Coordinates of C-alpha atoms and ligand atoms in Angstrom, one line a residue:
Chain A
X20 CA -15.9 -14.5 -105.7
X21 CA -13.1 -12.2 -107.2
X22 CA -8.8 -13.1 -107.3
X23 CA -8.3 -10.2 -104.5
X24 CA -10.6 -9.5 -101.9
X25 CA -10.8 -7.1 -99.3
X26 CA -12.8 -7.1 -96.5
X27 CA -13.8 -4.0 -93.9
X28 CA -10.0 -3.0 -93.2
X29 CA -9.8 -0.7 -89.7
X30 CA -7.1 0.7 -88.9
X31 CA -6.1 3.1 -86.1
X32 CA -2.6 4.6 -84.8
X33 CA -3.6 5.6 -80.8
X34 CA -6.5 7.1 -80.7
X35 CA -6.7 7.9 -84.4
X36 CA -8.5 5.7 -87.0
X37 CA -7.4 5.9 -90.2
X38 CA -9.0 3.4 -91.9
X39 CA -12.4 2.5 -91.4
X40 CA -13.8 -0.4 -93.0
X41 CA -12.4 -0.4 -96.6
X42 CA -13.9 -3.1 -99.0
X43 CA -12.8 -3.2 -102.5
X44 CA -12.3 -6.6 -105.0
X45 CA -10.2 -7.0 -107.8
X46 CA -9.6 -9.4 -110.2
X47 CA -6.2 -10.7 -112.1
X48 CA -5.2 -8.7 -115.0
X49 CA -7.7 -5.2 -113.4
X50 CA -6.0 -2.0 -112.0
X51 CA -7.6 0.0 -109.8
X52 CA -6.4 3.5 -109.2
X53 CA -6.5 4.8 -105.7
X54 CA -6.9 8.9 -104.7
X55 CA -8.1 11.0 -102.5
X56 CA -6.1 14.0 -100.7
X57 CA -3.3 13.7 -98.3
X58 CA -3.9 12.4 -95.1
X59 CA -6.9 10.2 -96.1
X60 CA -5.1 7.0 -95.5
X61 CA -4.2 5.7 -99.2
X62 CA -0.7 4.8 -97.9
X63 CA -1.8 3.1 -94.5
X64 CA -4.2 1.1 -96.7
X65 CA -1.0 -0.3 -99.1
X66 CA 1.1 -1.2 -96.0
X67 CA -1.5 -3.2 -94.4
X68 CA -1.9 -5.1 -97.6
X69 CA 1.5 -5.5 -97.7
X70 CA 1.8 -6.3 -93.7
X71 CA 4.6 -3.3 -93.3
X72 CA 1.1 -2.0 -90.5
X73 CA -1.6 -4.8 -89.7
X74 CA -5.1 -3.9 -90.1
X75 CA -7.4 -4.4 -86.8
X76 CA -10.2 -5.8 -88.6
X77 CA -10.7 -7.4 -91.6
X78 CA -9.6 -10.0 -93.7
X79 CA -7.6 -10.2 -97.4
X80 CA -8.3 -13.5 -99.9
X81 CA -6.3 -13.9 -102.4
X82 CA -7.5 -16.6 -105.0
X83 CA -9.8 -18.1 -102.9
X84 CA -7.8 -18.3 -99.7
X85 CA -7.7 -16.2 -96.6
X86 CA -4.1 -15.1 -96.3
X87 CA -4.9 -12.2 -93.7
X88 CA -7.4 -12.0 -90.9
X89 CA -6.9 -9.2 -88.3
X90 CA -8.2 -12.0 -85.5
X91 CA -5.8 -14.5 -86.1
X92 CA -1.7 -14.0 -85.1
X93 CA 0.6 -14.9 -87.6
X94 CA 4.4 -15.9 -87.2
X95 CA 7.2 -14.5 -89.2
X96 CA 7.3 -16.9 -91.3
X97 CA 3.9 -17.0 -92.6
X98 CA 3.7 -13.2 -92.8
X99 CA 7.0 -13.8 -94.9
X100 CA 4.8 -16.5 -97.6
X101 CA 2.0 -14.1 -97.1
X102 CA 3.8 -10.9 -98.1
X103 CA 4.7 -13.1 -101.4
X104 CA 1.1 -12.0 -103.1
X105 CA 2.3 -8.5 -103.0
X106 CA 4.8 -6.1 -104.0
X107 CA 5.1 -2.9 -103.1
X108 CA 6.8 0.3 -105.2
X109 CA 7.5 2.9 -102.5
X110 CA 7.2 7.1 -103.5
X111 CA 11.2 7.0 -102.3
X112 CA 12.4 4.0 -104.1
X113 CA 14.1 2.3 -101.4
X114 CA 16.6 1.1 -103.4
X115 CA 19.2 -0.8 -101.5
X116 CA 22.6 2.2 -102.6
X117 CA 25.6 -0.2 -101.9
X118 CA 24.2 -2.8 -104.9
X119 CA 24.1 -1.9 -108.7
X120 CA 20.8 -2.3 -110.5
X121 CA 21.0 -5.4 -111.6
X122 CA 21.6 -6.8 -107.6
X123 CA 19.1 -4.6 -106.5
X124 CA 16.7 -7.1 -108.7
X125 CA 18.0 -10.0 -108.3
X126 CA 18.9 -9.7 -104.7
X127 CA 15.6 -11.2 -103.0
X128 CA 15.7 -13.5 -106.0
X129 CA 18.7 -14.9 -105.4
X130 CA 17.8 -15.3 -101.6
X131 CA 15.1 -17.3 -102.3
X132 CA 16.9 -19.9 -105.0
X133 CA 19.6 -20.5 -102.4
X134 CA 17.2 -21.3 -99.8
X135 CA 14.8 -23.6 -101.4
X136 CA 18.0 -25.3 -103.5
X137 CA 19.2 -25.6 -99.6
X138 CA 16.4 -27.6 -98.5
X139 CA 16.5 -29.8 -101.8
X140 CA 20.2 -30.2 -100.9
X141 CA 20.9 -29.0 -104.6
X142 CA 24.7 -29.1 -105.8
X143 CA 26.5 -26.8 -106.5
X144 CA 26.3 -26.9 -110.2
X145 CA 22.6 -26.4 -109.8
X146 CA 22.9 -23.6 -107.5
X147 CA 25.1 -21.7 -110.0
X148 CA 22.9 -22.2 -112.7
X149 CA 19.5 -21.3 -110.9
X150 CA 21.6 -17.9 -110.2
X151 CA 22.2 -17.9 -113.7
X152 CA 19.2 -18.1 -114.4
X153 CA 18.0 -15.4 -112.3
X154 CA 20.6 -12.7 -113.3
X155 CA 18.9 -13.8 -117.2
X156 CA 15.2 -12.8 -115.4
X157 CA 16.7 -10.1 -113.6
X158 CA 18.0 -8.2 -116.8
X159 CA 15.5 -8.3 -119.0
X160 CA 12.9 -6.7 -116.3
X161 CA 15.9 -4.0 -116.5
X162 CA 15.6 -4.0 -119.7
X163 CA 11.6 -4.5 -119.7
X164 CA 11.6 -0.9 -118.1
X165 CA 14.1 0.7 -120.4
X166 CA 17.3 0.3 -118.5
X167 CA 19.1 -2.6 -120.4
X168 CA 22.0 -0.1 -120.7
X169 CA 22.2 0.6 -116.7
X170 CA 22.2 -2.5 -115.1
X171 CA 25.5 -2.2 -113.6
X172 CA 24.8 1.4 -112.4
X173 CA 24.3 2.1 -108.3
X174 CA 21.4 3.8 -107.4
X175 CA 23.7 7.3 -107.0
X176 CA 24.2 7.3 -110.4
X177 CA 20.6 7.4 -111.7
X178 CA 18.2 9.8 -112.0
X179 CA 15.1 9.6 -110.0
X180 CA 12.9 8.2 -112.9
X181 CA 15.3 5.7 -113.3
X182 CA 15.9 4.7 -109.8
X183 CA 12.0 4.1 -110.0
X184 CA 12.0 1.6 -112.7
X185 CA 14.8 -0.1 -111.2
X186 CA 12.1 -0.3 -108.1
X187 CA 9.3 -1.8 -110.1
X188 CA 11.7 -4.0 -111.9
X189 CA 13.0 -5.3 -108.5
X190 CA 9.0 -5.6 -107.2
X191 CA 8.5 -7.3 -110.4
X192 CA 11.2 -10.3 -110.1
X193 CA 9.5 -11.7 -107.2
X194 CA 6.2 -12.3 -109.3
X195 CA 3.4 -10.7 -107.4
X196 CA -0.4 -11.4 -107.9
X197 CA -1.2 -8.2 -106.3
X198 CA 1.4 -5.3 -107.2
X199 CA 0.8 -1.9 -105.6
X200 CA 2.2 1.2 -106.1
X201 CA 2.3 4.3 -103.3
X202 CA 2.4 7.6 -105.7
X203 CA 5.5 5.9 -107.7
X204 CA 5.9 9.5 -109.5
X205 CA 5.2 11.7 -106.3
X206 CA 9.0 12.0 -105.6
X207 CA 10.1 13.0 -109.2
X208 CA 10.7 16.0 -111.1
X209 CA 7.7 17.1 -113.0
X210 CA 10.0 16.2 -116.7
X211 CA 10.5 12.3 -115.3
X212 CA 7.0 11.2 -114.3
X213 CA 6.2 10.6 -118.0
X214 CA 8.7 7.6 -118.1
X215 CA 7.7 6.2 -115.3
X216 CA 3.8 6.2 -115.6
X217 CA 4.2 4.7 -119.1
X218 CA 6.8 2.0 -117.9
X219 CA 3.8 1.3 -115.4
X220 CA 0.8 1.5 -118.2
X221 CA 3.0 -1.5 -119.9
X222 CA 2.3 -3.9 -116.7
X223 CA -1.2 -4.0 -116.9
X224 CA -1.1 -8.1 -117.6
X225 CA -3.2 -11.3 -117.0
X226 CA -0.7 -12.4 -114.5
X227 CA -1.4 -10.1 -111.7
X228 CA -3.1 -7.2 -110.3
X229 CA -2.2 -3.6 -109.8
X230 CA -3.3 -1.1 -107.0
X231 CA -2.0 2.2 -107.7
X232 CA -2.3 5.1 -105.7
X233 CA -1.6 8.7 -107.7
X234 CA -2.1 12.3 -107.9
X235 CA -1.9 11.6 -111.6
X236 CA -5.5 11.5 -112.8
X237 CA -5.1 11.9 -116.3
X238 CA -2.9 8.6 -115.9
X239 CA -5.3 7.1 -113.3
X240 CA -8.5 7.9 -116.0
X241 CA -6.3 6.1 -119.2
X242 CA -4.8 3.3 -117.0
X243 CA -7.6 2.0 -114.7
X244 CA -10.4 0.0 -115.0
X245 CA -11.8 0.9 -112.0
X246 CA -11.2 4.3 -109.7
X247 CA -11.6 4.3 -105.6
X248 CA -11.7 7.6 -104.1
X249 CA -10.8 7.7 -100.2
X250 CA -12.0 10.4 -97.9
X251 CA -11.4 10.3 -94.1
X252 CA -10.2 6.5 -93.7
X253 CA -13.6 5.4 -96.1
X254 CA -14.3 4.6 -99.7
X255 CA -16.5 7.4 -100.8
X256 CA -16.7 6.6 -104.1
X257 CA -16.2 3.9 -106.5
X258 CA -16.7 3.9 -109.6
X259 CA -15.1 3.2 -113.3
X260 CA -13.0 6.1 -114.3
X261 CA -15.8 7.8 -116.6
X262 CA -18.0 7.5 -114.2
X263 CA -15.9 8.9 -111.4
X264 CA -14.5 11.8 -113.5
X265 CA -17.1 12.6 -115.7
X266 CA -20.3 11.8 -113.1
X267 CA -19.4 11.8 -109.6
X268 CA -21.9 11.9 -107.3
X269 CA -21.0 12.5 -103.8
X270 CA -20.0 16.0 -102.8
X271 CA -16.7 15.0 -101.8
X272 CA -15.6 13.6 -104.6
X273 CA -17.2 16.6 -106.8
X274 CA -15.1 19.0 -104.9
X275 CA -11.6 16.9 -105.2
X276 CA -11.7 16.7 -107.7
X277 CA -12.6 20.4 -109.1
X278 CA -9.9 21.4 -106.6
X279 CA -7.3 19.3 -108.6
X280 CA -8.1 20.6 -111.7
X281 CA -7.7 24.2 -110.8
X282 CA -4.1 23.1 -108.8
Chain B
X3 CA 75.1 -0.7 -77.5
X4 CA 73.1 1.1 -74.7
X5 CA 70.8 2.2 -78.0
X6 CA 70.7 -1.5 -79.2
X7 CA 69.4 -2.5 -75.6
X8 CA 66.6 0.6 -75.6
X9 CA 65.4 -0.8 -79.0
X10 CA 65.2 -4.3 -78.0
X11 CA 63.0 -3.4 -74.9
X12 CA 61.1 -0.9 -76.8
X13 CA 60.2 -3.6 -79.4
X14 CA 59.2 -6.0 -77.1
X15 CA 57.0 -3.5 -75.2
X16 CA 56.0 -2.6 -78.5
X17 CA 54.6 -5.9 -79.2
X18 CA 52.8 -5.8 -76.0
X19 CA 51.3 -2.4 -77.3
X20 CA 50.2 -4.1 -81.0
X21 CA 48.8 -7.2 -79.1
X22 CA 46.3 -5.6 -76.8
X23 CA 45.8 -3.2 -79.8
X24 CA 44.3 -6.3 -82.0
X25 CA 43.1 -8.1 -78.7
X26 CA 40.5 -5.5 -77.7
X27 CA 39.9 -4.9 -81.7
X28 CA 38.6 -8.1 -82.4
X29 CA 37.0 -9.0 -79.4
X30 CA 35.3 -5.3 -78.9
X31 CA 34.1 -5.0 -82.5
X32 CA 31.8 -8.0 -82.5
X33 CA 30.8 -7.6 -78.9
X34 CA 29.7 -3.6 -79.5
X35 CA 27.4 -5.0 -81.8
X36 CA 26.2 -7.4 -79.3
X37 CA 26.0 -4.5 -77.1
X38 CA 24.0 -2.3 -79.5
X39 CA 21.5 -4.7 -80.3
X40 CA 20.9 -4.9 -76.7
X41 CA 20.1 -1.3 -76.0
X42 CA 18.0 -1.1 -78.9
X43 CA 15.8 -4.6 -78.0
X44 CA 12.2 -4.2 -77.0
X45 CA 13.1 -6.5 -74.6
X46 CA 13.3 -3.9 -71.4
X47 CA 15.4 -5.6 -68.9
X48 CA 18.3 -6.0 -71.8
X49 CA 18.1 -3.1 -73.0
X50 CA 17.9 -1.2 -70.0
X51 CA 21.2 -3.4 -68.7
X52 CA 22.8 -2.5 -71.9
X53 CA 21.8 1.1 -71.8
X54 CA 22.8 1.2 -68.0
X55 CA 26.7 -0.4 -68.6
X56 CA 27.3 1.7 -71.0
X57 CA 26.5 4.8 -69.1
X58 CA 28.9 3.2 -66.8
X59 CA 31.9 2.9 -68.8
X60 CA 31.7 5.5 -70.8
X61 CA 30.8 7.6 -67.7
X62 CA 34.5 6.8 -65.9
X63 CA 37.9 6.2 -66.6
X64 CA 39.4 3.7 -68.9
X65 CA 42.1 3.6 -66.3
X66 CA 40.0 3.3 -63.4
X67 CA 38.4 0.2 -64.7
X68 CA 41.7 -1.3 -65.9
X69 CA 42.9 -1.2 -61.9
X70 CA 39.4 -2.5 -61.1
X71 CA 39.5 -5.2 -63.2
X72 CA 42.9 -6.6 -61.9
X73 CA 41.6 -6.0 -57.7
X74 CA 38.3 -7.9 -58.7
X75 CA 38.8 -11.2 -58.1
X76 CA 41.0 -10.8 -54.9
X77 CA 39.0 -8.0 -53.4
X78 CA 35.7 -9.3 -54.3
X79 CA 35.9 -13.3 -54.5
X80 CA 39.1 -13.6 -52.1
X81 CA 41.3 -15.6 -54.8
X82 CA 45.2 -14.1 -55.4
X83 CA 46.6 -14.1 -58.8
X84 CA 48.9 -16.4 -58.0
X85 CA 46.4 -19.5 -56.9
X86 CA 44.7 -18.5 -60.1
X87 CA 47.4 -18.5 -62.2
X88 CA 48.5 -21.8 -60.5
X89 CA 45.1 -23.0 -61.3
X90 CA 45.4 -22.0 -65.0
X91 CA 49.0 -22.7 -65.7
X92 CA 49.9 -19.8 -67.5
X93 CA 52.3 -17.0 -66.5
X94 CA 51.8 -13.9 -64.1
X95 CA 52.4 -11.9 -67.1
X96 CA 49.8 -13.6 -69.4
X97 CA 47.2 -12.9 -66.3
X98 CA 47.6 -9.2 -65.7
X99 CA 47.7 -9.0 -69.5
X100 CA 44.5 -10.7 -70.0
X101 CA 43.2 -8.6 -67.3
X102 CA 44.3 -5.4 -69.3
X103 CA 42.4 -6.9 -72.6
X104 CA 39.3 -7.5 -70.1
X105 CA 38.8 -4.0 -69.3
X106 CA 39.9 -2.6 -72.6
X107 CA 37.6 -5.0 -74.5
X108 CA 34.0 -3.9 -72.5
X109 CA 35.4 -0.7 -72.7
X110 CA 35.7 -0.2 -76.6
X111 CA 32.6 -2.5 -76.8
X112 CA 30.7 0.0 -75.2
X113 CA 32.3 2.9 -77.2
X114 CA 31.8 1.2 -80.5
X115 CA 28.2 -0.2 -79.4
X116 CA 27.2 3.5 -79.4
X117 CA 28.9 4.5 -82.7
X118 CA 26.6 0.8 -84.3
X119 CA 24.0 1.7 -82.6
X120 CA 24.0 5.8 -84.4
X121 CA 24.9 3.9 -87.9
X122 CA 22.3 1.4 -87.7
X123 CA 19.1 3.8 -86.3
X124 CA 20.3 6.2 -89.5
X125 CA 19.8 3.8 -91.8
X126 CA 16.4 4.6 -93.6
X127 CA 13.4 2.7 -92.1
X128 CA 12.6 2.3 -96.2
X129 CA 15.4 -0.1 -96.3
X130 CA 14.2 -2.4 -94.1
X131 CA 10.7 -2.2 -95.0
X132 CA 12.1 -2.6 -98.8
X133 CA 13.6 -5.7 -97.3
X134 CA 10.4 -7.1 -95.9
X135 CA 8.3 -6.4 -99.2
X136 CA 10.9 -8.5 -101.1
X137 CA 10.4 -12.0 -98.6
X138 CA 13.7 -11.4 -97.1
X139 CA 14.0 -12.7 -93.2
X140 CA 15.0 -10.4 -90.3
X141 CA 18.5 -11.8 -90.9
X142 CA 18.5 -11.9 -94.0
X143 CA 17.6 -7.9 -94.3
X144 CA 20.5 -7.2 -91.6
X145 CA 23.2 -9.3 -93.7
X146 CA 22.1 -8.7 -96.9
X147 CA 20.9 -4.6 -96.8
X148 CA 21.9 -3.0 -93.5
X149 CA 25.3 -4.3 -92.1
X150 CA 27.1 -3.0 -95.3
X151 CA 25.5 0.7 -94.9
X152 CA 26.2 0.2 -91.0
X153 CA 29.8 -0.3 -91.4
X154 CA 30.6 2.4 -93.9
X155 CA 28.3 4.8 -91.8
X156 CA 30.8 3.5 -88.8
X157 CA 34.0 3.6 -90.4
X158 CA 34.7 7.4 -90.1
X159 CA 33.8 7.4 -85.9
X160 CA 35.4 4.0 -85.5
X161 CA 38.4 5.4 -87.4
X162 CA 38.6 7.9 -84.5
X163 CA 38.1 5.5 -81.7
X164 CA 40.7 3.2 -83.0
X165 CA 43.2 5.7 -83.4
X166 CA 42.2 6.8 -79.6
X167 CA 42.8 3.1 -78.6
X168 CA 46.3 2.8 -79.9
X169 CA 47.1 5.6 -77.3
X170 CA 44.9 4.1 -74.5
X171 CA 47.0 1.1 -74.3
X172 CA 49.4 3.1 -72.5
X173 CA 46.6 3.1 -69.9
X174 CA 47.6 -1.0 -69.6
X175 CA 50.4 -0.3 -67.3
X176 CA 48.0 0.4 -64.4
X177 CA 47.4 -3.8 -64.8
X178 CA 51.5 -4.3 -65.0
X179 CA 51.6 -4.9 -68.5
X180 CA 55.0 -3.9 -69.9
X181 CA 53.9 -2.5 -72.7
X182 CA 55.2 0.4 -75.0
X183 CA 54.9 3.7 -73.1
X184 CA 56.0 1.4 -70.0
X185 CA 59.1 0.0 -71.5
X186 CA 60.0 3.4 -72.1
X187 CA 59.3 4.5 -68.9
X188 CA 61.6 1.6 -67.4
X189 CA 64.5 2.9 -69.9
X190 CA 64.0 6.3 -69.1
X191 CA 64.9 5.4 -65.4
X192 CA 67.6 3.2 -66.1
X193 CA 69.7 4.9 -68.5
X194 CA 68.4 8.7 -67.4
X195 CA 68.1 9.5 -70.9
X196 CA 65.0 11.0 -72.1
X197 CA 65.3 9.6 -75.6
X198 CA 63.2 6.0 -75.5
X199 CA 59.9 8.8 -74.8
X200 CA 61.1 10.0 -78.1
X201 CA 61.5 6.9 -79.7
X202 CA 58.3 5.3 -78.2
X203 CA 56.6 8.9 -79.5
X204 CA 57.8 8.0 -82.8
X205 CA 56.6 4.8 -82.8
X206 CA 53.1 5.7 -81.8
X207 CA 53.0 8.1 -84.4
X208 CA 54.0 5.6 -87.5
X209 CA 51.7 3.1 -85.9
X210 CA 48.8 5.8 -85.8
X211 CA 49.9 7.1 -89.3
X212 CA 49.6 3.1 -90.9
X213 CA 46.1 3.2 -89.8
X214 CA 45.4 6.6 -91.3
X215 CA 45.9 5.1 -94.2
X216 CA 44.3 1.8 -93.8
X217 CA 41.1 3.9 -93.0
X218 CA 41.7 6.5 -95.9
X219 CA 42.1 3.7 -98.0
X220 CA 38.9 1.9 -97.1
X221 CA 36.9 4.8 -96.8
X222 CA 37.8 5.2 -100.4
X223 CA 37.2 1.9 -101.1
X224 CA 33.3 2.1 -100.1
X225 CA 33.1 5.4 -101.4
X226 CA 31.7 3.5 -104.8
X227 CA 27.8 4.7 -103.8
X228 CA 26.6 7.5 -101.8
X229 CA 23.2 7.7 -100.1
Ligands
ADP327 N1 2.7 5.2 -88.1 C1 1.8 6.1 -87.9 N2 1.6 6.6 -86.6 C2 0.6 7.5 -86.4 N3 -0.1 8.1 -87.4 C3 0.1 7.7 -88.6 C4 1.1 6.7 -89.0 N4 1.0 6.5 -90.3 C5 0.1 7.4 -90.8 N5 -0.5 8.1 -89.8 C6 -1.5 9.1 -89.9 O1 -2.5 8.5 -90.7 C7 -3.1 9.5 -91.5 C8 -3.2 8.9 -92.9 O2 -1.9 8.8 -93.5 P1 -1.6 8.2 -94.9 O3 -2.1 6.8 -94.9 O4 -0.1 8.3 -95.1 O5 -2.4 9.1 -95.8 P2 -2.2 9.3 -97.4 O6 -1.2 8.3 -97.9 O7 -3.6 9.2 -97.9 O8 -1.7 10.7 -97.5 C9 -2.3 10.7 -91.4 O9 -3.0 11.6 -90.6 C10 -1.1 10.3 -90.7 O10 -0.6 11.3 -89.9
MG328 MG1 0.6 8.6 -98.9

């Protein structure tokens, strides 16, 4: 049995299925790199593991236990603890503009400390110090991702590779098992991916595991310890990267991948 | 002394003029967000009554429903202002000013309702959905990531409303209440001068110019991030 398992997702918007029974493991401490070509359903995939869509069928275990399964309904807030597992780095950041780095990280953070202190009916002296503590965590992610010097910049005032690595610092406070990325360098100028993907190379740790999804594939080949490549709302090939780069063997796959090469 | 006397009446309808001013402010403000949630709630009935009122007030005459407002409750439920204000103890004046606040209050609601509603649909859907990723509640996302972005996204249109409703209160004298551009009316006719429309003029204007910069200022103020 593996830390992350998932388990013949479907997924369909109307009368179009997008996903159609995707199955993949992974364990703590593994990244697997996710590609394919637009449209194939790489991002529908990351927001049903993060419930932003629900999947129709299937099921997701994390460690064991079954924290999704499309027959069962689920109230807000157990699709709140659920969501927990996961974090999510969007393509457009999504950083919240009004709140300088530093808040953008701590924010959700914060949110939770006050609300478990709450229910422990916590003074107020402990309250300030389990802030404290989280402005401590909160700036050296900042820093973890190269932007000691910028915590008290907003979002306007930073370039897009920065804003990104605010964004993975901020998915990073809450802990996640499972951290997924949607093409985190998609949105960048060409100069700024480099500081990104190596921020994101650095994660790769016991403590969780990473789904990435990129158009990078030299990054994707260096970074990944397995590769899935999705066609059409289905796997079509998985495979470690040398395998999947060097010896693919469906057509499909054969073909992507000559085509991103010559792009 | 005549000029003494004009003052003194203008002031006092003057403070009739500020009172319905911060009345329907307060009231309207929290109640067009009540009004905003409801025409955007899956829920059809309330968003279809929300929706639907709306329509309706913004659709006729501020002073039209100001005189409806004050024939409602004889015309429709047979009660004269003076049992009610019997009933309640308070003044005839207090009633058809409370009337006046009534009408201006739904109908600013429903103005400002519509400017929420535009702030908070052009928020990004990423920021809520950033929101959700992080654990935060419904609440919690509103508080904590959208009402700040829907307020400074407001402040320029409300600006313009507010401004609007400083002159609509003239609209209050349909109801009886003495209020500025009444009291001047009153002076006009008893002294057969034309000057308290002047002075009334002037003090719209300095009331309307106060604002302007209240609203520079604290568009200035949350001018520290742009999208
Ligand atoms: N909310 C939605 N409603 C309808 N169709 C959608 C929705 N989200 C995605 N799709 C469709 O699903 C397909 C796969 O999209 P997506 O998962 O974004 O692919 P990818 O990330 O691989 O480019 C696309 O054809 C897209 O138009
Ligand atoms: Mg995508």
């Amino acid at each position: 049995m593996s830390f992350f398992e998932v388990k013949n997702i479907y997924k369909s918007f109307g009368n179009a299925q997008i996903l159609k029974g995707i199955n993949f493991t992974l364990e703590k401490g593994e990244v697997v790199s996710i590609i394919g070509s637009s449209g194939s359903g790489k991002t529908t995939l990351l927001r049903c593991l993060n419930f932003l869509e629900f999947a129709d069928m299937g099921t997701i275990n994390i460690g064991g236990e079954e924290i999704y399964n499309a027959q069962k309904n689920y109230n807000d807030a157990e699709l709140r603890a659920n969501r927990l597992h996961f974090g999510l780095v969007f393509q457009s950041f999504n950083l919240f503009p009004q709140y300088s780095a530093l808040k953008n990280v701590q924010l959700a953070l914060d949110l939770q400390t006050k609300e478990r202190l709450q229910k422990q009916k916590a003074s107020k002296a402990e309250l300030k110090e389990a802030l404290a503590k989280n402005m401590q965590i909160a700036t050296d992610l900042l820093e973890k991702v190269g932007l000691g010097n910028k915590i008290k910049n907003y979002p306007c005032e930073l370039s897009g590779g920065q804003c990104q690595r605010v964004a993975i610092a901020r998915a990073l406070a809450l802990k996640p098992e499972i951290l997924c990325f949607d093409e985190p360098t998609s949105a960048l100028d060409p100069e700024l991916t480099g500081e990104v993907l190596r921020v994101i190379k650095d994660l790769r740790s016991a403590e969780r595991g990473m789904v990435i999804v990129t158009h990078e594939m030299e990054f994707a080949r260096e970074v990944s310890d397995k590769i899935i490549f999705m066609a059409d709302g289905v796997i079509e090939e998985m495979g470690a990267p040398e395998q999947i780069f060097e010896n693919p063997t469906r057509a499909k796959t054969k073909s992507f991948l000559k085509n991103y090469v010559h792009r | 002394m005549d000029f003494i006397i004009i003052l003194q009446n203008l002031l006092n309808g003057f403070g009739n003029t500020v009172l319905l001013f911060a009345i329907t402010l307060i009231a309207a403000l929290p109640l067009g967000l009540l009004i905003a949630f409801g025409s955007m709630s899956k829920f059809i009935p309330i968003k279809a009554f929300c929706r639907g009122l709306v329509w309706v007030i913004r659709g006729t005459p501020l002073l039209l429903q100001v005189l409806l407002v004050t024939l409602v409750p004889f015309y429709v439920f047979n009660i004269g202002n003076t049992e009610i204000i019997s009933f309640l103890g308070i003044k005839m004046k207090t009633l058809l000013f409370s009337y006046a606040c009534l009408a201006f209050i739904i109908n600013y609601g429903c103005y400002f309702s519509e400017i929420i509603r535009g702030a908070i649909e052009s928020v990004p859907k990423g920021q809520f959905e950033a929101g959700k990723v992080l654990g935060m509640t419904k609440g919690q996302i509103f508080r904590k990531v959208i009402l700040f972005q829907v307020i400074k996204k407001s402040l320029a249109p409300a600006s313009n409303e507010i401004i609007t409703l400083v002159k609509d209160t003239a609209l209050a004298s349909i109801a009886g209440v003495i209020e500025l551009y009444t009291s001047a009316e009153h002076l006009v006719n008893q002294f057969i001068v034309l000057t308290p429309l002047l002075y009334a003029a002037i003090f719209y204007l300095i009331f309307n110019g106060v604002l302007t910069l209240l609203f520079a200022y604290l568009e200035k103020k949350m001018s520290f991030y742009k999208e």
